[in-house]
CSV table of C-alpha atoms and ligand atoms in Angstrom, one decimal:
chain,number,residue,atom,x,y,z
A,1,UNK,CA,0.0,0.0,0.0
A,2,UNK,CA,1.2,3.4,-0.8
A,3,UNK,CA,0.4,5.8,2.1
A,4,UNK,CA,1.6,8.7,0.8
A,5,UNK,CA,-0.8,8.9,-2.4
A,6,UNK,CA,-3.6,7.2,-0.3
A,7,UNK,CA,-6.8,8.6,-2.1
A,8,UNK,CA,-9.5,9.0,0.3
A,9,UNK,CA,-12.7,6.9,0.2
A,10,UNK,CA,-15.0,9.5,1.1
A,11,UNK,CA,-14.7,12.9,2.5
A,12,UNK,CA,-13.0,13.7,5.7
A,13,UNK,CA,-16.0,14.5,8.1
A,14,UNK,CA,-14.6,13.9,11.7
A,15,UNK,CA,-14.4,17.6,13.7
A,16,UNK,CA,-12.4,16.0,16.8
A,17,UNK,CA,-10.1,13.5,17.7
A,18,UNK,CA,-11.4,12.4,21.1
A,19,UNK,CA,-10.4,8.5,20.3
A,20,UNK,CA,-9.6,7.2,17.3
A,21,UNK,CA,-12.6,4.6,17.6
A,22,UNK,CA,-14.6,7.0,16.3
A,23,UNK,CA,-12.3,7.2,13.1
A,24,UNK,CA,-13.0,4.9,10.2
A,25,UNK,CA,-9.9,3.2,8.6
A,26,UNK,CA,-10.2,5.3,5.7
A,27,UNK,CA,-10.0,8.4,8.3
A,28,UNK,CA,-7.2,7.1,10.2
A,29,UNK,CA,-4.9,6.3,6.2
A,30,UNK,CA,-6.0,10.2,5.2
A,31,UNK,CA,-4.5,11.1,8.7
A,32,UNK,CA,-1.4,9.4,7.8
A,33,UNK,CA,-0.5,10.1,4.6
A,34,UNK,CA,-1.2,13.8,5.5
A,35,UNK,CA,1.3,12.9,8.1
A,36,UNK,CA,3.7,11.8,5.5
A,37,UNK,CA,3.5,14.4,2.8
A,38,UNK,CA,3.9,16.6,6.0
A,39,UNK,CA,7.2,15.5,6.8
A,40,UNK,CA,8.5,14.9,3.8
A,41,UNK,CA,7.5,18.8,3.1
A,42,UNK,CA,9.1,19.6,6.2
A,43,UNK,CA,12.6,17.5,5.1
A,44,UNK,CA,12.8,18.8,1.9
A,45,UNK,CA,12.4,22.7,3.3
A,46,UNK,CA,9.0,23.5,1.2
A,47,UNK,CA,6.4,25.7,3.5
A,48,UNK,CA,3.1,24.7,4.8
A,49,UNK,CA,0.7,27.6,5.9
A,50,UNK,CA,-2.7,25.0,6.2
A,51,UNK,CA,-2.9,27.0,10.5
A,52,UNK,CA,-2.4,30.5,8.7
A,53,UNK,CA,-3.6,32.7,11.0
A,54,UNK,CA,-4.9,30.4,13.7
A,55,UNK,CA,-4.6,29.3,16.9
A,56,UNK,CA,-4.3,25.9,19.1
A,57,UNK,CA,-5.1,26.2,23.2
A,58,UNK,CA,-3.1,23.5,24.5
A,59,UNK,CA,-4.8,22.2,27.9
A,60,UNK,CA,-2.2,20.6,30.3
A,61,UNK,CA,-3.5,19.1,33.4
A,62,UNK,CA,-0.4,17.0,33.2
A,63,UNK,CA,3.7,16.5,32.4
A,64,UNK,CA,4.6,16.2,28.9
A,65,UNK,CA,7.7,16.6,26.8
A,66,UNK,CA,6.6,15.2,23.5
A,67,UNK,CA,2.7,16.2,22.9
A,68,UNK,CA,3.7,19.6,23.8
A,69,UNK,CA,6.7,20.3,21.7
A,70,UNK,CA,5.3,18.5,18.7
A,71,UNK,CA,1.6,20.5,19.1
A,72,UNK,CA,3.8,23.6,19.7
A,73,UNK,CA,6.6,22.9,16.7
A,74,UNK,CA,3.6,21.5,14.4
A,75,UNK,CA,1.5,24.7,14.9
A,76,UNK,CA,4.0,27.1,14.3
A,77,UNK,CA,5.4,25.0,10.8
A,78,UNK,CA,2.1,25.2,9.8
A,79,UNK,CA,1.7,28.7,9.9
A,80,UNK,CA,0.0,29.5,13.1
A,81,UNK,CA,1.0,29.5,17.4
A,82,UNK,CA,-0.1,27.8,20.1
A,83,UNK,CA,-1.0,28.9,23.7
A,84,UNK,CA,0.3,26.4,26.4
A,85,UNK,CA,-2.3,26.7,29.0
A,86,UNK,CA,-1.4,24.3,32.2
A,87,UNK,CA,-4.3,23.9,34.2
A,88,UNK,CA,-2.0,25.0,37.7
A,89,UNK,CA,-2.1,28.5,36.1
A,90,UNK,CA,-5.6,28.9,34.3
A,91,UNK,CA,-9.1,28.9,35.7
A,92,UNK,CA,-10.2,25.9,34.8
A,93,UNK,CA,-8.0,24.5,37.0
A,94,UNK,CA,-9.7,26.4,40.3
A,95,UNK,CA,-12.8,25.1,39.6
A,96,UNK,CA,-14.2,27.1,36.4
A,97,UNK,CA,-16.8,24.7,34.8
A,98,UNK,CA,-15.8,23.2,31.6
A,99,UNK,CA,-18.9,24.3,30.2
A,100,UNK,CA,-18.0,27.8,30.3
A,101,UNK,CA,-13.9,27.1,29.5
A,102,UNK,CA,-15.0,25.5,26.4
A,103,UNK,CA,-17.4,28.1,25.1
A,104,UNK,CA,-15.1,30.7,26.1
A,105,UNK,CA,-11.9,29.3,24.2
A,106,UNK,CA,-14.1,28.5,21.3
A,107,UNK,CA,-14.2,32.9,21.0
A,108,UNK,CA,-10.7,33.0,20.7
A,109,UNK,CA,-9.0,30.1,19.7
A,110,UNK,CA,-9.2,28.0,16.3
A,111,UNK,CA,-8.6,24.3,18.2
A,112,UNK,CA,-8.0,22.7,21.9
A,113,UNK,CA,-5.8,19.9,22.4
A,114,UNK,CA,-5.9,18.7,26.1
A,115,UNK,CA,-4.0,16.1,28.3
A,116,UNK,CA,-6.4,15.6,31.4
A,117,UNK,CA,-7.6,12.7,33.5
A,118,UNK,CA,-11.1,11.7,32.6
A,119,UNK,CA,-12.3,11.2,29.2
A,120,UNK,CA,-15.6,12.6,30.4
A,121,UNK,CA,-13.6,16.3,30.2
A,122,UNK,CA,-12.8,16.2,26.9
A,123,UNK,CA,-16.3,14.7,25.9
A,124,UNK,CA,-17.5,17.9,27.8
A,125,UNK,CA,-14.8,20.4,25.5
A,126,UNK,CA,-16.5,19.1,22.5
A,127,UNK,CA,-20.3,19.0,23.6
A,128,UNK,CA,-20.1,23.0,25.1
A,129,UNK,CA,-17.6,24.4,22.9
A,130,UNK,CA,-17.4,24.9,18.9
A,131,UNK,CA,-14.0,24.2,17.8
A,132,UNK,CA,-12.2,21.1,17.2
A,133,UNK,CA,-10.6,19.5,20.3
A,134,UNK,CA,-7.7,16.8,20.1
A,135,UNK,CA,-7.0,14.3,22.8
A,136,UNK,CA,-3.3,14.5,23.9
A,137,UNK,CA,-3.6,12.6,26.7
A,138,UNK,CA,-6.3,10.9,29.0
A,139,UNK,CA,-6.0,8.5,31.6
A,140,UNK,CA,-8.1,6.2,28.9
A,141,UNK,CA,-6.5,6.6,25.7
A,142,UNK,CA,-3.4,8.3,23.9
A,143,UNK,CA,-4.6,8.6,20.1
A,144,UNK,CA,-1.9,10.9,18.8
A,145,UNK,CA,0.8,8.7,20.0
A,146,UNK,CA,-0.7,6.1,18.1
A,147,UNK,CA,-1.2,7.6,14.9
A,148,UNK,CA,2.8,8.4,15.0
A,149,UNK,CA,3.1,4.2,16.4
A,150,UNK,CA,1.2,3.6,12.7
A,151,UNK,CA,3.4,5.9,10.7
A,152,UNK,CA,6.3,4.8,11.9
A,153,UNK,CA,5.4,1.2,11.7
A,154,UNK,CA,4.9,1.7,8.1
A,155,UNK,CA,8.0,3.6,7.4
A,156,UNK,CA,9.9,0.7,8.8
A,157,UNK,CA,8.2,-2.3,7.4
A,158,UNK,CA,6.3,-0.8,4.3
A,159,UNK,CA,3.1,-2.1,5.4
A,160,UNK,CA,0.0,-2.3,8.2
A,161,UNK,CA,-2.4,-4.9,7.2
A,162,UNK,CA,-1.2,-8.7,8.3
A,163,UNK,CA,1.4,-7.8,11.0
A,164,UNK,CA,1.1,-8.7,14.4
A,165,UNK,CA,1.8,-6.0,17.6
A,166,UNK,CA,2.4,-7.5,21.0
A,167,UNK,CA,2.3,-4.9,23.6
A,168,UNK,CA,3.5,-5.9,27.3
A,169,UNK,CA,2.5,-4.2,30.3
A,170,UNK,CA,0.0,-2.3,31.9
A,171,UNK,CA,-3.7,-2.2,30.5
A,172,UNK,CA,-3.5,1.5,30.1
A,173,UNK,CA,-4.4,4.3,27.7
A,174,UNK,CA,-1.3,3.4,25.7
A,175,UNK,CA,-2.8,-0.7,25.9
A,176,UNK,CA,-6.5,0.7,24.9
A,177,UNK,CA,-5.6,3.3,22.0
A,178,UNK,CA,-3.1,0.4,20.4
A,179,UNK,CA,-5.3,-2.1,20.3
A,180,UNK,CA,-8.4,0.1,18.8
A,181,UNK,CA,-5.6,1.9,16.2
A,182,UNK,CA,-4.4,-1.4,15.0
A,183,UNK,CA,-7.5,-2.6,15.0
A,184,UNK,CA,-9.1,-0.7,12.6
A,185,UNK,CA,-6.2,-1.3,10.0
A,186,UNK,CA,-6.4,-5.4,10.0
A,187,UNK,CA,-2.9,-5.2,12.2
A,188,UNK,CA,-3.2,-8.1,15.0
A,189,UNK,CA,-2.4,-7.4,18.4
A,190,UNK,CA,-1.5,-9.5,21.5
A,191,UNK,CA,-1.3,-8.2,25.0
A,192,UNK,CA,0.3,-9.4,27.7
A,193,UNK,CA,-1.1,-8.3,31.1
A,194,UNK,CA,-1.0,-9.2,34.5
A,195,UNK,CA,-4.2,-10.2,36.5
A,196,UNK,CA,-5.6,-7.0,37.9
A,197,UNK,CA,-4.4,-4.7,35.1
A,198,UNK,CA,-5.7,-6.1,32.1
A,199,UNK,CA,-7.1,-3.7,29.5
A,200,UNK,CA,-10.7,-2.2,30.0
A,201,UNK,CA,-12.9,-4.7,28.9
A,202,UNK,CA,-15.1,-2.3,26.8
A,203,UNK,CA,-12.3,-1.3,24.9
A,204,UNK,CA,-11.1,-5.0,24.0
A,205,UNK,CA,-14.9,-5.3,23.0
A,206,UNK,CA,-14.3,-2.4,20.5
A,207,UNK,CA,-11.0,-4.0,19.4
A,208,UNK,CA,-12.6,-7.5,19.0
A,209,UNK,CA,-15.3,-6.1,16.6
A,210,UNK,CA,-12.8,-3.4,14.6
A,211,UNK,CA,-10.1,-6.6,14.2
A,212,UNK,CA,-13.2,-8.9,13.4
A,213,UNK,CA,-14.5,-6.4,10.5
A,214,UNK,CA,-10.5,-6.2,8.9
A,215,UNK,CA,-9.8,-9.8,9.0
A,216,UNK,CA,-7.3,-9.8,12.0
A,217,UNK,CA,-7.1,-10.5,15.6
A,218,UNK,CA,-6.9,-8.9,19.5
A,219,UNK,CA,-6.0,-11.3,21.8
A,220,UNK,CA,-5.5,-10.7,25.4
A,221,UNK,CA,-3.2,-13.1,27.8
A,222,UNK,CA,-1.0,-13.0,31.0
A,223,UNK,CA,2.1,-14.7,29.6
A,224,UNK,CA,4.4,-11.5,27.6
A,225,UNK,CA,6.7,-14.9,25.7
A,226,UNK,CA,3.0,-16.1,24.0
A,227,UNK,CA,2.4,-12.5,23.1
A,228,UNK,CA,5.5,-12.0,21.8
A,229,UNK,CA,5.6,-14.8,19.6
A,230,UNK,CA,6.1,-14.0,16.0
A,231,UNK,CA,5.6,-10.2,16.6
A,232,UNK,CA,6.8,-7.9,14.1
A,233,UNK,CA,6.4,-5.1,17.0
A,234,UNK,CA,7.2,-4.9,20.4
A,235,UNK,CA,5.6,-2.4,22.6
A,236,UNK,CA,5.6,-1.6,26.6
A,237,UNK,CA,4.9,1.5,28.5
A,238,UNK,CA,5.6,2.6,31.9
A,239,UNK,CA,4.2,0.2,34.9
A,240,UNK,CA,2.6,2.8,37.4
A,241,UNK,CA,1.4,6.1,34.4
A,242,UNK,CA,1.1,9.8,35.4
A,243,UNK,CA,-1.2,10.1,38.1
A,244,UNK,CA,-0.5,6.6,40.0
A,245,UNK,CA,2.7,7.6,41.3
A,246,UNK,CA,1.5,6.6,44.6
A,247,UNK,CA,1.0,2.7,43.7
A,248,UNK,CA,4.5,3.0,42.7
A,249,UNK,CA,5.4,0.0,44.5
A,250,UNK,CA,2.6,-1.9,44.2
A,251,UNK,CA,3.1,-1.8,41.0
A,252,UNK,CA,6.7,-2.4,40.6
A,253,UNK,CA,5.5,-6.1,41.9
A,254,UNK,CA,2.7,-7.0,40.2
A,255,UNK,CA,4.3,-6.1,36.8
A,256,UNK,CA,8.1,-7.9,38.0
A,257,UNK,CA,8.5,-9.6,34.6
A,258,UNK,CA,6.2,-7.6,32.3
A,259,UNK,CA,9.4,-6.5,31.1
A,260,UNK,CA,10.4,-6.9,26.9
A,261,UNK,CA,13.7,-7.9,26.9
A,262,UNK,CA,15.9,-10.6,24.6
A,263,UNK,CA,13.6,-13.4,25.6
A,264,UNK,CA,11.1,-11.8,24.0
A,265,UNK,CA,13.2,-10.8,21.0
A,266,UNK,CA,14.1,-14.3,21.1
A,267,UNK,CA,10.7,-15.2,20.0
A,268,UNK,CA,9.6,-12.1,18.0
A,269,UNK,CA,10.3,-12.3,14.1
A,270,UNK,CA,13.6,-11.4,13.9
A,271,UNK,CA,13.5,-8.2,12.0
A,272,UNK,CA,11.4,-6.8,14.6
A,273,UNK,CA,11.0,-4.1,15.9
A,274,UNK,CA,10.9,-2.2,18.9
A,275,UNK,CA,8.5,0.7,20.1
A,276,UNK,CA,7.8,2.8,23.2
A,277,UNK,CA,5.9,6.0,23.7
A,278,UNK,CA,8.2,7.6,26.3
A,279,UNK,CA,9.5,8.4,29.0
A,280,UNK,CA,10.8,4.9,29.4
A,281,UNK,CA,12.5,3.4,32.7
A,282,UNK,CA,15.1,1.5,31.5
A,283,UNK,CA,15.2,-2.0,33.8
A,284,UNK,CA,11.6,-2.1,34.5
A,285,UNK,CA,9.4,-2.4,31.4
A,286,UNK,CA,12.1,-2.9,28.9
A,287,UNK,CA,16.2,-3.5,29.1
A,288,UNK,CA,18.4,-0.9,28.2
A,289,UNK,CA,19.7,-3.9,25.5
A,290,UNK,CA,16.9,-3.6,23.8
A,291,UNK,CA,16.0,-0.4,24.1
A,292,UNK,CA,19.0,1.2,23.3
A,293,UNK,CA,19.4,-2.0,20.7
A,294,UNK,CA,19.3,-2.0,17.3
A,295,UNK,CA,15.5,-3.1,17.0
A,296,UNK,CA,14.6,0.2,18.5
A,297,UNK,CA,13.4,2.9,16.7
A,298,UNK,CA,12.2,5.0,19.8
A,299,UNK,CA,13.2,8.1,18.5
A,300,UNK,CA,12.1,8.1,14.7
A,301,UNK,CA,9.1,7.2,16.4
A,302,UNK,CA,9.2,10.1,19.0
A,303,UNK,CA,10.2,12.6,15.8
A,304,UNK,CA,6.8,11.2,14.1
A,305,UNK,CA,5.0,12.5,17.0
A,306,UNK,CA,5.5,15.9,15.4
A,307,UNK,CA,4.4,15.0,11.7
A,308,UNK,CA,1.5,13.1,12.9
A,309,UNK,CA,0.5,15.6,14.5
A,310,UNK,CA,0.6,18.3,11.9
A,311,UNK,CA,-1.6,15.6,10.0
A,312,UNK,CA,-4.1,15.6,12.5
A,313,UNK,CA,-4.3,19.4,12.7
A,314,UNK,CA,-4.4,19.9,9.0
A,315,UNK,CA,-7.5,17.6,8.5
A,316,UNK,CA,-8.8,19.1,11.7
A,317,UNK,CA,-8.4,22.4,12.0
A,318,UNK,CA,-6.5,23.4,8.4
A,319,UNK,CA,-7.8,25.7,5.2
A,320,UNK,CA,-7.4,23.0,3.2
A,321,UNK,CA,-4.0,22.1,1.4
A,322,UNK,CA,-1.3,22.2,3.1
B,401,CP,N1,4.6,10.0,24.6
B,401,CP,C1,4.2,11.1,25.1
B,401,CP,O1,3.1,11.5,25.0
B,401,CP,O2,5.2,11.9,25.7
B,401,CP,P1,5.0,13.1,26.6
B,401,CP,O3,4.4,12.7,27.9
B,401,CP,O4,6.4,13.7,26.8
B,401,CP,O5,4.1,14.1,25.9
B,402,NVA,N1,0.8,5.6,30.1
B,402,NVA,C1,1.6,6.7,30.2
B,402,NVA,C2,1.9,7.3,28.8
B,402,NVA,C3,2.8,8.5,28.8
B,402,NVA,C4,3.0,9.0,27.4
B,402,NVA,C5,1.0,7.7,31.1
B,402,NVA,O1,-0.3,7.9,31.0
B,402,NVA,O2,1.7,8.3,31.9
């Protein structure tokens, strides 16, 4: 398949990103090939004014290195500027309803991508305001991170359909948002999860029906070696995710050996390769050996972050073009 001439199905209709469930497969491929021609734009020094004159409000109600810098960079290549708005400093964050911050920011500003807590916040952004809003975070999914994941899956192996992802770990927004992503483009994914933190069991349901509807499979299991097994990708994420810091502990023991490491390589297809969404603690959910390997490709990944999200701006929120 050739991604970057992918001609759309039908028309791109979706006004948010809130989880890319409610993208269709042709949705997520226009998303992505924007996301290429973007970069190779960027690479090859042409300019892209699709954000002329317009603004993103980016919502922070938590840390973040790579959501902001790409939403920041991205808006600001694009032809327009973003506001970094961390809820310890605005309103919203003393108590102003989210009602009112929505329909206020939807006056000023062009866009809102958020990091928060609870989906149920960003649901509100959309319902009460007017303006696109962008998930860049929530305690139940992380749908930016993986549209980058998919790009930089198919830069690497030249393909989605028919591969296999095995993601170790914790059942978290990382666990939900791969396993409705891949999903939706035929790609099969295994995860490996210990009692207790298995992925929501709604969002498997989702993934069950996507992967049923493209001819693949979501399968989820406790032991990370059956996951693994003939993987072309190996994923983990962090063991206790921003806001749990305080089961820390409890945590480092129920995930001892949810770790990717070179027995899992060991059964993984051997030109896998590796992926993490970052920050990564090296020794716990994956080995420096492998991280810092030469399966990994954790920072062309972590760059991708920035073109994917251009893509998801310029369908959003763009004049059209680029
Ligand atoms: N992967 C990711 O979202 O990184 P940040 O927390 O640094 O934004
Ligand atoms: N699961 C992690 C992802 C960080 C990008 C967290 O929510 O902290």
């Amino acid at each position: 398949m050739d991604l970057l001439n992918y001609q759309a199905k039908t028309p791109f209709t979706q006004k948010h990103l809130l989880t890319l469930q409610d993208w269709s497969e042709d949705e997520i491929y226009q998303c992505l090939s924007h996301a290429l021609k973007l970069k190779a734009m960027q690479k090859s020094g042409q300019k892209q004014r699709c954000l002329s004159g317009k603004t993103l409000a980016m919502i922070f109600a938590k840390s973040s290195t790579r959501t902001r810098v790409s939403f920041e960079v991205g808006t600001s290549q694009l032809g327009g500027s973003a506001l970094f708005l961390s809820t310890a400093d605005i309103q919203l964050g003393r108590g102003e309803p989210i009602s009112d911050t929505a329909q206020v920011l939807s006056r000023m500003v062009d866009g809102i991508m958020i990091r928060t807590f609870k989906q149920s916040d960003l649901e509100a952004l959309a319902k009460y305001g007017s303006i696109p809003i962008i998930n860049g975070l929530t305690d139940e999914f992380h749908p930016c991170q993986v549209l980058a994941d998919l790009m930089t899956i198919y830069e690497k192996k030249g393909t989605l359909k028919g591969l296999k992802l095995a993601f170790v770990g914790d059942g978290n927004n990382m666990a939900h948002s791969l396993m409705i992503g891949c999903s939706k483009l035929g790609i099969d994914v295994a995860i490996a999860s210990p009692d207790g933190y298995k992925p929501n069991p709604v969002y498997t349901a989702w993934s069950v029906a996507n992967a049923e509807k493209h001819g693949s499979k979501v399968t989820v299991c406790t032991d990370p070696l059956e996951a693994c097994k003939d993987a072309d990708v190996l994923y983990t994420d962090v063991w206790a995710s921003m806001g749990q810091e305080g089961e820390t502990a409890v945590r480092q023991k129920a995930f001892a050996g949810y770790q990717i490491n070179t027995d899992c390589l060991a059964v993984a297809r051997k030109d896998c390769i590796f992926l993490h969404c970052l920050p990564a603690h090296r020794g716990e959910e994956v080995t420096a050996e492998v991280i810092d390997g030469p399966h990994s490709v954790i920072f062309d990944e972590a760059e991708n972050r920035l073109h994917a999200q251009k893509g998801v701006m310029a369908l959003l929120m763009g004049n059209g073009g680029f």
